[in-house]
Coordinates of N, CA, C and O in Angstrom, one line a residue:
M1 N 113.9 136.4 103.0 CA 114.3 135.8 104.3 C 115.0 134.5 104.0 O 114.5 133.7 103.3
P2 N 116.2 134.3 104.4 CA 117.0 133.1 104.2 C 116.3 131.9 104.8 O 115.7 132.0 105.9
K3 N 116.4 130.7 104.1 CA 115.8 129.5 104.7 C 116.7 129.0 105.8 O 117.9 129.1 105.8
K4 N 116.0 128.4 106.8 CA 116.8 127.8 107.9 C 117.4 126.5 107.4 O 117.0 125.9 106.5
K5 N 118.5 126.2 108.1 CA 119.3 125.0 107.7 C 118.4 123.7 107.8 O 118.4 122.8 106.9
T6 N 117.5 123.7 108.8 CA 116.6 122.5 108.9 C 115.6 122.4 107.8 O 115.2 121.4 107.4
D7 N 115.1 123.6 107.3 CA 114.2 123.6 106.1 C 114.8 123.0 104.9 O 114.2 122.2 104.2
V8 N 116.1 123.3 104.7 CA 116.8 122.7 103.5 C 117.0 121.2 103.7 O 116.8 120.4 102.8
A9 N 117.3 120.8 104.9 CA 117.5 119.4 105.2 C 116.2 118.6 105.0 O 116.2 117.5 104.4
V10 N 115.1 119.2 105.4 CA 113.8 118.5 105.2 C 113.4 118.5 103.7 O 113.0 117.5 103.2
A11 N 113.7 119.5 103.0 CA 113.4 119.6 101.6 C 114.2 118.5 100.8 O 113.7 118.1 99.8
Q12 N 115.4 118.1 101.3 CA 116.2 117.2 100.6 C 115.8 115.7 100.9 O 116.3 114.8 100.3
K13 N 115.0 115.5 101.9 CA 114.6 114.2 102.2 C 113.6 113.6 101.3 O 112.7 114.4 100.8
T14 N 113.6 112.3 101.0 CA 112.6 111.7 100.1 C 111.4 111.5 100.9 O 111.4 111.5 102.2
N15 N 110.3 111.2 100.2 CA 109.0 110.8 100.9 C 109.2 109.6 101.7 O 108.6 109.5 102.8
V16 N 110.0 108.6 101.3 CA 110.2 107.4 102.1 C 110.9 107.8 103.4 O 110.5 107.3 104.5
E17 N 111.9 108.6 103.3 CA 112.6 109.0 104.5 C 111.7 109.8 105.5 O 111.8 109.6 106.7
L18 N 110.9 110.7 104.9 CA 109.9 111.4 105.8 C 108.9 110.5 106.4 O 108.6 110.6 107.6
F19 N 108.5 109.5 105.7 CA 107.6 108.5 106.2 C 108.3 107.7 107.4 O 107.7 107.5 108.4
R20 N 109.5 107.3 107.1 CA 110.2 106.6 108.2 C 110.4 107.4 109.4 O 110.3 106.9 110.6
D21 N 110.7 108.7 109.2 CA 110.9 109.6 110.4 C 109.5 109.7 111.1 O 109.5 109.6 112.4
A22 N 108.4 109.8 110.4 CA 107.1 109.9 111.1 C 106.7 108.7 111.8 O 106.3 108.8 113.0
V23 N 106.9 107.5 111.2 CA 106.5 106.3 111.9 C 107.5 105.9 113.0 O 107.2 105.1 113.9
G24 N 108.7 106.5 113.0 CA 109.7 106.2 114.0 C 109.5 107.0 115.3 O 110.0 106.6 116.3
R25 N 108.6 108.0 115.2 CA 108.4 108.8 116.4 C 107.5 108.0 117.4 O 106.6 107.2 117.0
D26 N 107.8 108.2 118.7 CA 107.1 107.4 119.7 C 105.6 107.7 119.7 O 104.8 106.8 119.9
D27 N 105.2 109.0 119.5 CA 103.8 109.3 119.5 C 103.1 108.6 118.4 O 101.9 108.2 118.5
M28 N 103.7 108.5 117.2 CA 103.1 107.8 116.1 C 103.0 106.3 116.3 O 102.0 105.7 116.0
K29 N 104.1 105.7 116.9 CA 104.0 104.3 117.2 C 102.9 104.0 118.2 O 102.2 103.0 118.0
S30 N 102.7 104.9 119.1 CA 101.7 104.6 120.1 C 100.3 104.8 119.5 O 99.3 104.1 119.8
Q31 N 100.2 105.7 118.5 CA 98.9 105.9 117.8 C 98.6 104.6 117.0 O 97.5 104.1 117.0
I32 N 99.6 104.1 116.3 CA 99.4 102.9 115.5 C 99.1 101.7 116.4 O 98.2 100.9 116.2
A33 N 99.8 101.6 117.5 CA 99.6 100.5 118.5 C 98.2 100.6 119.1 O 97.6 99.5 119.3
A34 N 97.7 101.7 119.3 CA 96.3 101.9 119.9 C 95.3 101.4 118.9 O 94.2 100.9 119.3
A35 N 95.6 101.5 117.6 CA 94.6 101.1 116.6 C 94.7 99.6 116.3 O 93.7 99.1 115.8
L36 N 95.8 99.0 116.5 CA 96.0 97.6 116.1 C 95.3 96.6 117.1 O 95.1 96.9 118.2
P37 N 94.8 95.5 116.5 CA 94.3 94.4 117.3 C 95.5 93.8 118.1 O 96.6 94.0 117.8
Q38 N 95.1 93.0 119.1 CA 96.1 92.4 120.0 C 97.2 91.6 119.4 O 98.3 91.6 119.8
H39 N 96.8 90.9 118.3 CA 97.8 90.0 117.6 C 98.8 90.6 116.8 O 99.7 90.0 116.2
M40 N 98.8 92.0 116.6 CA 99.7 92.7 115.8 C 100.5 93.7 116.6 O 100.0 94.3 117.5
T41 N 101.7 93.9 116.2 CA 102.6 94.9 116.8 C 102.8 96.1 115.9 O 102.8 95.9 114.7
P42 N 103.0 97.3 116.5 CA 103.3 98.4 115.6 C 104.6 98.2 114.8 O 104.7 98.7 113.7
E43 N 105.6 97.6 115.4 CA 106.9 97.4 114.7 C 106.7 96.5 113.5 O 107.2 96.9 112.4
R44 N 105.8 95.5 113.6 CA 105.6 94.7 112.4 C 104.8 95.4 111.3 O 105.1 95.4 110.1
M45 N 103.8 96.2 111.7 CA 103.0 96.9 110.8 C 103.9 97.9 110.1 O 103.8 98.1 108.8
I46 N 104.7 98.6 110.8 CA 105.6 99.6 110.2 C 106.6 98.9 109.2 O 106.8 99.4 108.1
R47 N 107.2 97.8 109.6 CA 108.1 97.0 108.8 C 107.4 96.6 107.5 O 108.0 96.7 106.4
V48 N 106.2 96.0 107.6 CA 105.5 95.6 106.4 C 105.2 96.7 105.5 O 105.3 96.6 104.2
A49 N 104.8 97.9 106.0 CA 104.5 99.0 105.2 C 105.7 99.6 104.5 O 105.7 99.9 103.3
I50 N 106.8 99.6 105.2 CA 108.1 100.1 104.6 C 108.5 99.2 103.5 O 108.9 99.6 102.4
T51 N 108.4 97.9 103.6 CA 108.7 96.9 102.6 C 107.8 97.1 101.4 O 108.3 97.1 100.2
A52 N 106.5 97.3 101.6 CA 105.6 97.6 100.5 C 106.0 98.8 99.7 O 105.9 98.9 98.5
I53 N 106.3 99.9 100.5 CA 106.7 101.2 99.8 C 108.0 101.0 99.1 O 108.1 101.5 97.9
Q54 N 109.0 100.3 99.6 CA 110.3 100.2 99.0 C 110.2 99.3 97.7 O 111.1 99.5 96.8
T55 N 109.3 98.4 97.6 CA 109.2 97.6 96.4 C 108.4 98.2 95.3 O 108.3 97.6 94.3
N56 N 107.8 99.3 95.5 CA 107.0 100.0 94.5 C 107.5 101.4 94.2 O 107.2 102.3 95.0
P57 N 108.2 101.6 93.2 CA 108.8 103.0 92.9 C 107.7 104.1 92.8 O 107.9 105.2 93.2
D58 N 106.5 103.7 92.3 CA 105.4 104.7 92.2 C 104.9 105.1 93.6 O 104.6 106.3 93.8
L59 N 105.0 104.2 94.6 CA 104.6 104.6 96.0 C 105.6 105.6 96.6 O 105.2 106.4 97.3
Q60 N 106.9 105.4 96.2 CA 107.9 106.3 96.7 C 107.7 107.7 96.3 O 108.3 108.6 96.9
E61 N 106.9 108.0 95.3 CA 106.6 109.3 94.8 C 105.4 109.9 95.5 O 105.1 111.1 95.4
C62 N 104.7 109.1 96.3 CA 103.5 109.5 97.0 C 103.9 110.3 98.2 O 104.9 110.1 98.8
S63 N 103.0 111.2 98.6 CA 103.2 112.0 99.8 C 103.3 111.1 101.0 O 102.6 110.1 101.1
W64 N 104.3 111.4 101.9 CA 104.5 110.6 103.1 C 103.2 110.6 104.0 O 102.9 109.7 104.7
R65 N 102.5 111.7 104.0 CA 101.3 111.8 104.8 C 100.2 110.9 104.3 O 99.5 110.3 105.1
S66 N 100.1 110.7 103.0 CA 99.1 109.8 102.5 C 99.5 108.3 102.8 O 98.6 107.5 103.1
M67 N 100.8 108.0 102.8 CA 101.3 106.7 103.1 C 101.0 106.4 104.6 O 100.5 105.3 105.0
L68 N 101.2 107.4 105.4 CA 101.0 107.3 106.9 C 99.5 107.1 107.1 O 99.1 106.2 107.9
G69 N 98.7 107.8 106.4 CA 97.2 107.6 106.6 C 96.8 106.2 106.2 O 95.9 105.6 106.9
C70 N 97.4 105.7 105.2 CA 97.1 104.3 104.8 C 97.5 103.3 105.9 O 96.7 102.3 106.2
V71 N 98.6 103.5 106.5 CA 99.1 102.6 107.6 C 98.2 102.7 108.8 O 97.8 101.7 109.4
V72 N 97.8 103.9 109.1 CA 96.8 104.1 110.3 C 95.5 103.4 110.0 O 94.9 102.7 110.8
E73 N 95.0 103.6 108.7 CA 93.7 103.0 108.3 C 93.9 101.4 108.4 O 93.0 100.7 108.9
A74 N 95.0 100.9 107.8 CA 95.2 99.4 107.8 C 95.3 98.9 109.3 O 94.8 97.9 109.6
S75 N 95.9 99.7 110.1 CA 96.0 99.4 111.6 C 94.6 99.3 112.2 O 94.4 98.4 113.0
Q76 N 93.8 100.3 111.9 CA 92.5 100.3 112.5 C 91.7 99.0 112.0 O 90.9 98.5 112.8
L77 N 91.9 98.6 110.8 CA 91.2 97.4 110.3 C 91.9 96.1 110.7 O 91.3 95.0 110.5
G78 N 93.1 96.2 111.2 CA 93.9 95.0 111.5 C 94.3 94.2 110.3 O 94.4 93.0 110.3
L79 N 94.6 94.9 109.2 CA 95.1 94.3 108.0 C 96.5 94.8 107.6 O 96.8 96.0 107.7
E80 N 97.3 93.9 107.2 CA 98.7 94.2 106.8 C 98.7 94.7 105.4 O 98.2 94.1 104.5
P81 N 99.3 95.9 105.2 CA 99.4 96.4 103.8 C 100.6 95.9 103.1 O 101.7 96.1 103.5
G82 N 100.4 95.1 102.1 CA 101.5 94.5 101.4 C 101.0 93.2 100.7 O 100.0 92.6 101.0
G83 N 101.7 92.8 99.7 CA 101.3 91.7 98.8 C 101.5 90.3 99.4 O 101.0 89.4 98.8
V84 N 102.2 90.1 100.5 CA 102.5 88.8 100.9 C 101.3 88.1 101.4 O 101.0 86.9 101.0
I85 N 100.5 88.7 102.3 CA 99.3 88.0 102.8 C 98.1 88.3 101.9 O 97.2 87.5 101.8
G86 N 98.1 89.5 101.2 CA 97.1 89.8 100.3 C 95.9 90.4 101.0 O 94.8 90.5 100.5
H87 N 96.1 90.9 102.3 CA 94.9 91.6 103.0 C 94.6 92.9 102.4 O 93.5 93.3 102.2
A88 N 95.7 93.8 102.2 CA 95.4 95.1 101.7 C 96.7 95.6 101.0 O 97.8 95.0 101.1
Y89 N 96.5 96.6 100.2 CA 97.6 97.1 99.3 C 97.6 98.6 99.4 O 96.6 99.3 99.5
L90 N 98.8 99.1 99.3 CA 99.0 100.6 99.2 C 99.1 100.9 97.7 O 100.0 100.3 97.0
V91 N 98.2 101.7 97.2 CA 98.0 101.9 95.7 C 98.3 103.4 95.4 O 97.6 104.2 96.0
P92 N 99.3 103.7 94.6 CA 99.5 105.1 94.2 C 98.5 105.6 93.2 O 98.0 104.8 92.3
Y93 N 98.1 106.8 93.3 CA 97.2 107.4 92.3 C 97.5 108.9 92.3 O 98.1 109.5 93.2
N94 N 97.2 109.5 91.1 CA 97.4 110.9 90.9 C 96.1 111.7 91.4 O 95.0 111.5 90.9
N95 N 96.3 112.5 92.4 CA 95.2 113.3 93.0 C 95.1 114.5 92.0 O 95.9 115.4 92.0
R96 N 94.0 114.6 91.3 CA 93.8 115.6 90.3 C 93.6 117.0 91.0 O 93.9 118.0 90.4
K97 N 93.1 117.0 92.2 CA 92.8 118.2 92.9 C 94.1 118.9 93.4 O 94.3 120.1 93.2
T98 N 95.1 118.1 93.9 CA 96.3 118.7 94.4 C 97.5 118.6 93.4 O 98.4 119.3 93.5
G99 N 97.3 117.7 92.4 CA 98.4 117.5 91.4 C 99.5 116.6 91.9 O 100.5 116.5 91.2
Y100 N 99.4 116.0 93.0 CA 100.4 115.2 93.6 C 100.0 113.7 93.6 O 98.8 113.4 93.6
K101 N 101.0 112.8 93.7 CA 100.7 111.4 93.9 C 100.4 111.2 95.3 O 101.1 111.7 96.2
E102 N 99.4 110.3 95.6 CA 99.0 110.0 96.9 C 98.8 108.5 97.0 O 98.5 107.8 96.0
A103 N 99.0 107.9 98.2 CA 98.7 106.5 98.4 C 97.3 106.3 98.9 O 96.8 107.2 99.6
Q104 N 96.7 105.2 98.5 CA 95.4 104.9 99.0 C 95.4 103.5 99.4 O 96.0 102.6 98.7
L105 N 94.7 103.1 100.4 CA 94.6 101.8 100.9 C 93.5 101.1 100.1 O 92.4 101.5 100.1
M106 N 93.8 99.9 99.5 CA 92.8 99.1 98.8 C 92.8 97.7 99.5 O 93.8 97.1 99.7
I107 N 91.6 97.4 100.0 CA 91.5 96.1 100.7 C 91.4 95.0 99.6 O 90.5 95.1 98.8
G108 N 92.2 93.9 99.8 CA 92.1 92.8 98.9 C 91.0 91.9 99.3 O 90.4 92.0 100.4
Y109 N 90.7 90.9 98.4 CA 89.6 90.0 98.8 C 89.9 89.2 100.0 O 89.0 88.9 100.8
K110 N 91.2 88.8 100.3 CA 91.5 88.1 101.5 C 91.3 89.0 102.7 O 90.9 88.5 103.8
G111 N 91.5 90.3 102.6 CA 91.2 91.2 103.7 C 89.7 91.3 104.0 O 89.3 91.3 105.1
L112 N 89.0 91.3 102.9 CA 87.5 91.4 103.0 C 87.0 90.1 103.7 O 86.1 90.2 104.6
I113 N 87.5 89.0 103.3 CA 87.1 87.7 104.0 C 87.5 87.8 105.4 O 86.7 87.4 106.3
D114 N 88.7 88.2 105.7 CA 89.1 88.3 107.1 C 88.2 89.2 108.0 O 87.8 88.9 109.1
L115 N 87.9 90.4 107.4 CA 87.0 91.3 108.1 C 85.6 90.7 108.3 O 85.0 90.8 109.3
A116 N 85.1 90.0 107.3 CA 83.8 89.4 107.4 C 83.8 88.3 108.5 O 82.8 88.2 109.3
R117 N 84.8 87.5 108.5 CA 84.9 86.4 109.5 C 85.0 87.1 110.9 O 84.3 86.6 111.9
R118 N 85.8 88.1 111.1 CA 85.9 88.8 112.4 C 84.6 89.4 112.8 O 84.5 89.7 114.0
S119 N 83.7 89.7 111.9 CA 82.5 90.4 112.3 C 81.6 89.5 113.2 O 80.8 90.0 113.9
G120 N 81.8 88.2 113.0 CA 81.0 87.2 113.8 C 79.7 86.9 113.1 O 79.0 86.0 113.5
D121 N 79.4 87.6 112.0 CA 78.2 87.3 111.2 C 78.3 86.2 110.2 O 77.4 85.6 109.7
I122 N 79.6 85.8 109.9 CA 79.9 84.9 108.8 C 80.5 83.6 109.4 O 81.5 83.7 110.1
G123 N 79.9 82.5 109.1 CA 80.5 81.2 109.6 C 81.5 80.7 108.6 O 82.6 80.3 108.9
R124 N 81.2 80.7 107.3 CA 82.0 80.2 106.2 C 81.9 81.1 105.0 O 80.8 81.5 104.7
I125 N 83.0 81.3 104.3 CA 82.9 82.1 103.1 C 83.9 81.4 102.1 O 85.0 81.0 102.5
T126 N 83.4 81.3 100.9 CA 84.3 80.7 99.8 C 84.2 81.5 98.5 O 83.2 82.2 98.3
A127 N 85.2 81.3 97.7 CA 85.2 81.8 96.3 C 85.6 80.7 95.4 O 86.6 80.0 95.7
E128 N 84.9 80.6 94.3 CA 85.2 79.5 93.3 C 85.2 80.0 91.9 O 84.5 81.0 91.6
V129 N 86.0 79.3 91.1 CA 86.0 79.6 89.6 C 85.3 78.5 88.9 O 85.4 77.4 89.2
V130 N 84.5 78.9 87.9 CA 83.7 78.0 87.1 C 84.4 77.9 85.7 O 84.6 79.0 85.0
Y131 N 84.6 76.7 85.2 CA 85.2 76.5 83.9 C 84.1 75.9 82.9 O 83.1 75.4 83.4
E132 N 84.3 76.1 81.6 CA 83.2 75.8 80.7 C 82.9 74.3 80.7 O 81.7 73.9 80.3
N133 N 83.7 73.4 81.1 CA 83.4 72.0 81.1 C 82.9 71.5 82.4 O 82.6 70.3 82.6
D134 N 82.7 72.4 83.4 CA 82.1 72.1 84.7 C 80.6 72.0 84.5 O 80.0 72.6 83.6
K135 N 79.9 71.2 85.3 CA 78.4 71.3 85.4 C 78.1 72.5 86.4 O 78.5 72.4 87.5
F136 N 77.4 73.5 85.8 CA 77.1 74.7 86.7 C 75.8 75.2 86.4 O 75.4 75.5 85.2
V137 N 74.9 75.2 87.4 CA 73.6 75.7 87.2 C 73.3 76.6 88.5 O 73.5 76.2 89.6
Y138 N 72.7 77.7 88.2 CA 72.2 78.5 89.4 C 70.9 79.2 89.0 O 70.7 79.5 87.8
T139 N 70.1 79.5 90.0 CA 68.8 80.2 89.7 C 68.7 81.3 90.8 O 69.2 81.2 91.9
K140 N 68.1 82.3 90.4 CA 67.8 83.4 91.3 C 66.3 83.4 91.7 O 65.6 82.5 91.3
G141 N 65.9 84.3 92.5 CA 64.5 84.4 92.8 C 64.2 84.1 94.3 O 65.2 84.3 95.1
L142 N 63.0 83.7 94.6 CA 62.7 83.5 96.0 C 63.3 82.3 96.6 O 63.5 82.2 97.8
D143 N 63.7 81.3 95.8 CA 64.4 80.1 96.2 C 65.7 79.9 95.4 O 65.7 79.0 94.6
P144 N 66.7 80.7 95.6 CA 67.9 80.6 94.8 C 68.6 79.3 95.0 O 68.6 78.8 96.2
T145 N 69.2 78.7 94.0 CA 70.0 77.5 94.1 C 71.3 77.7 93.3 O 71.4 78.5 92.3
L146 N 72.3 76.9 93.7 CA 73.6 76.9 93.0 C 74.1 75.4 93.0 O 74.2 74.9 94.1
V147 N 74.4 74.9 91.9 CA 75.0 73.6 91.8 C 76.3 73.7 90.9 O 76.2 74.2 89.8
H148 N 77.4 73.3 91.5 CA 78.7 73.3 90.7 C 79.4 72.0 90.9 O 79.8 71.7 92.0
E149 N 79.6 71.3 89.8 CA 80.4 70.1 89.8 C 81.5 70.3 88.9 O 81.4 70.2 87.7
P150 N 82.7 70.5 89.4 CA 83.9 70.7 88.6 C 84.2 69.5 87.7 O 84.0 68.3 88.1
A151 N 84.7 69.7 86.5 CA 85.1 68.6 85.6 C 86.4 68.0 86.2 O 87.3 68.7 86.5
M152 N 86.4 66.7 86.4 CA 87.5 66.1 87.2 C 88.6 65.5 86.2 O 89.6 65.1 86.7
S153 N 88.3 65.5 85.0 CA 89.4 65.0 84.1 C 89.3 65.8 82.8 O 88.4 66.4 82.4
G154 N 90.5 65.7 82.1 CA 90.6 66.4 80.8 C 90.7 67.9 81.0 O 91.0 68.4 82.1
D155 N 90.6 68.6 79.9 CA 90.8 70.1 79.9 C 89.5 70.7 80.5 O 88.4 70.5 80.0
P156 N 89.7 71.5 81.5 CA 88.5 72.2 82.1 C 87.9 73.2 81.2 O 86.8 73.6 81.4
G157 N 88.6 73.7 80.2 CA 88.1 74.7 79.4 C 88.4 76.1 79.9 O 89.1 76.3 80.9
D158 N 87.8 77.1 79.3 CA 88.0 78.5 79.7 C 87.2 78.8 80.9 O 86.2 78.2 81.2
I159 N 87.6 79.9 81.6 CA 86.8 80.4 82.7 C 85.6 81.0 82.2 O 85.7 81.9 81.3
I160 N 84.4 80.7 82.8 CA 83.2 81.3 82.3 C 82.5 82.1 83.4 O 81.7 83.0 83.1
A161 N 82.9 81.9 84.7 CA 82.3 82.6 85.8 C 83.1 82.4 87.1 O 84.0 81.6 87.1
A162 N 82.7 83.2 88.1 CA 83.2 83.0 89.4 C 82.1 83.3 90.4 O 81.1 84.0 90.0
Y163 N 82.1 82.7 91.6 CA 81.1 82.9 92.5 C 81.7 82.9 93.9 O 82.7 82.3 94.2
A164 N 80.9 83.6 94.8 CA 81.3 83.5 96.3 C 80.1 83.1 97.0 O 78.9 83.4 96.7
T165 N 80.3 82.3 98.1 CA 79.3 81.9 99.0 C 79.6 82.3 100.4 O 80.8 82.4 100.8
A166 N 78.6 82.6 101.2 CA 78.8 83.0 102.6 C 77.7 82.3 103.4 O 76.5 82.4 103.0
Q167 N 78.1 81.6 104.4 CA 77.1 81.0 105.4 C 77.1 81.9 106.6 O 78.1 82.1 107.2
L168 N 75.9 82.5 106.8 CA 75.7 83.4 107.9 C 75.5 82.6 109.2 O 75.3 81.4 109.2
K169 N 75.7 83.3 110.3 CA 75.6 82.6 111.6 C 74.3 82.0 111.9 O 74.2 81.0 112.7
D170 N 73.2 82.4 111.2 CA 71.9 81.8 111.4 C 71.7 80.6 110.5 O 70.7 80.0 110.5
G171 N 72.8 80.2 109.7 CA 72.7 79.0 108.9 C 72.4 79.3 107.4 O 72.6 78.4 106.6
T172 N 71.8 80.5 107.2 CA 71.4 80.7 105.8 C 72.7 80.9 104.9 O 73.7 81.4 105.4
I173 N 72.5 80.6 103.7 CA 73.6 80.7 102.7 C 73.3 81.7 101.7 O 72.2 81.6 101.1
Q174 N 74.2 82.6 101.4 CA 74.0 83.5 100.3 C 75.1 83.3 99.3 O 76.2 82.9 99.7
F175 N 74.8 83.6 98.0 CA 75.9 83.5 97.0 C 75.7 84.6 96.0 O 74.6 85.2 95.8
H176 N 76.8 84.9 95.3 CA 76.8 85.8 94.2 C 77.6 85.3 93.1 O 78.8 84.9 93.3
V177 N 77.0 85.3 91.9 CA 77.7 84.7 90.7 C 78.1 85.9 89.8 O 77.3 86.8 89.6
M178 N 79.3 85.9 89.2 CA 79.7 86.9 88.2 C 80.2 86.2 87.0 O 81.2 85.5 87.0
P179 N 79.5 86.4 85.8 CA 80.0 85.9 84.5 C 81.4 86.6 84.3 O 81.7 87.7 84.7
V180 N 82.2 85.9 83.5 CA 83.6 86.3 83.2 C 83.6 87.7 82.6 O 84.5 88.5 82.9
E181 N 82.6 88.0 81.8 CA 82.5 89.3 81.1 C 82.4 90.4 82.2 O 82.9 91.5 82.1
E182 N 81.6 90.2 83.2 CA 81.3 91.2 84.2 C 82.6 91.3 85.1 O 82.9 92.4 85.5
I183 N 83.3 90.2 85.3 CA 84.6 90.3 86.0 C 85.6 91.2 85.3 O 86.2 92.0 86.0
H184 N 85.7 91.1 84.0 CA 86.6 91.9 83.3 C 86.3 93.3 83.2 O 87.1 94.2 83.0
K185 N 85.0 93.7 83.4 CA 84.6 95.1 83.5 C 85.0 95.7 84.8 O 85.2 97.0 84.8
K186 N 85.2 95.0 85.8 CA 85.5 95.6 87.2 C 86.9 96.0 87.2 O 87.9 95.7 86.8

């Protein structure tokens, strides 16, 4: 049975063109708009996503459906996919089950901070780097403590750790310390 002319035209389109066609449809724009928070527009979300896709050749090889899924997921979270703000990233990977490249949404640390703040449970959240010439002491247990005094002059030395702190709405403070060796394993 001969292929229809439209089948041939679709087969010749790139994944990026298929993605643009999909997000350009009114029903898809309204689906993205419904998922977005008030401060974001579907046009901006689509523009940011297309820019992220166009700047990464590996993403251009991913299925347009997986890219679209990432944009819808980012919309639901209210995070922009792209490197400018650092909220979330579209990351290409090889799907071993299907044998095709697919895009996956990866939330960056700035996106995680934004989501934590929006939850209403976090008052303040910070992340810091510790250098070998800093004064740094922390203890775990029932009464955990953390003291960090950065070296204010001279060579700070090599990075030895990083930590994050979060002040919850009830005033309690939590922290997590990661030695540099553990960071490199992640």
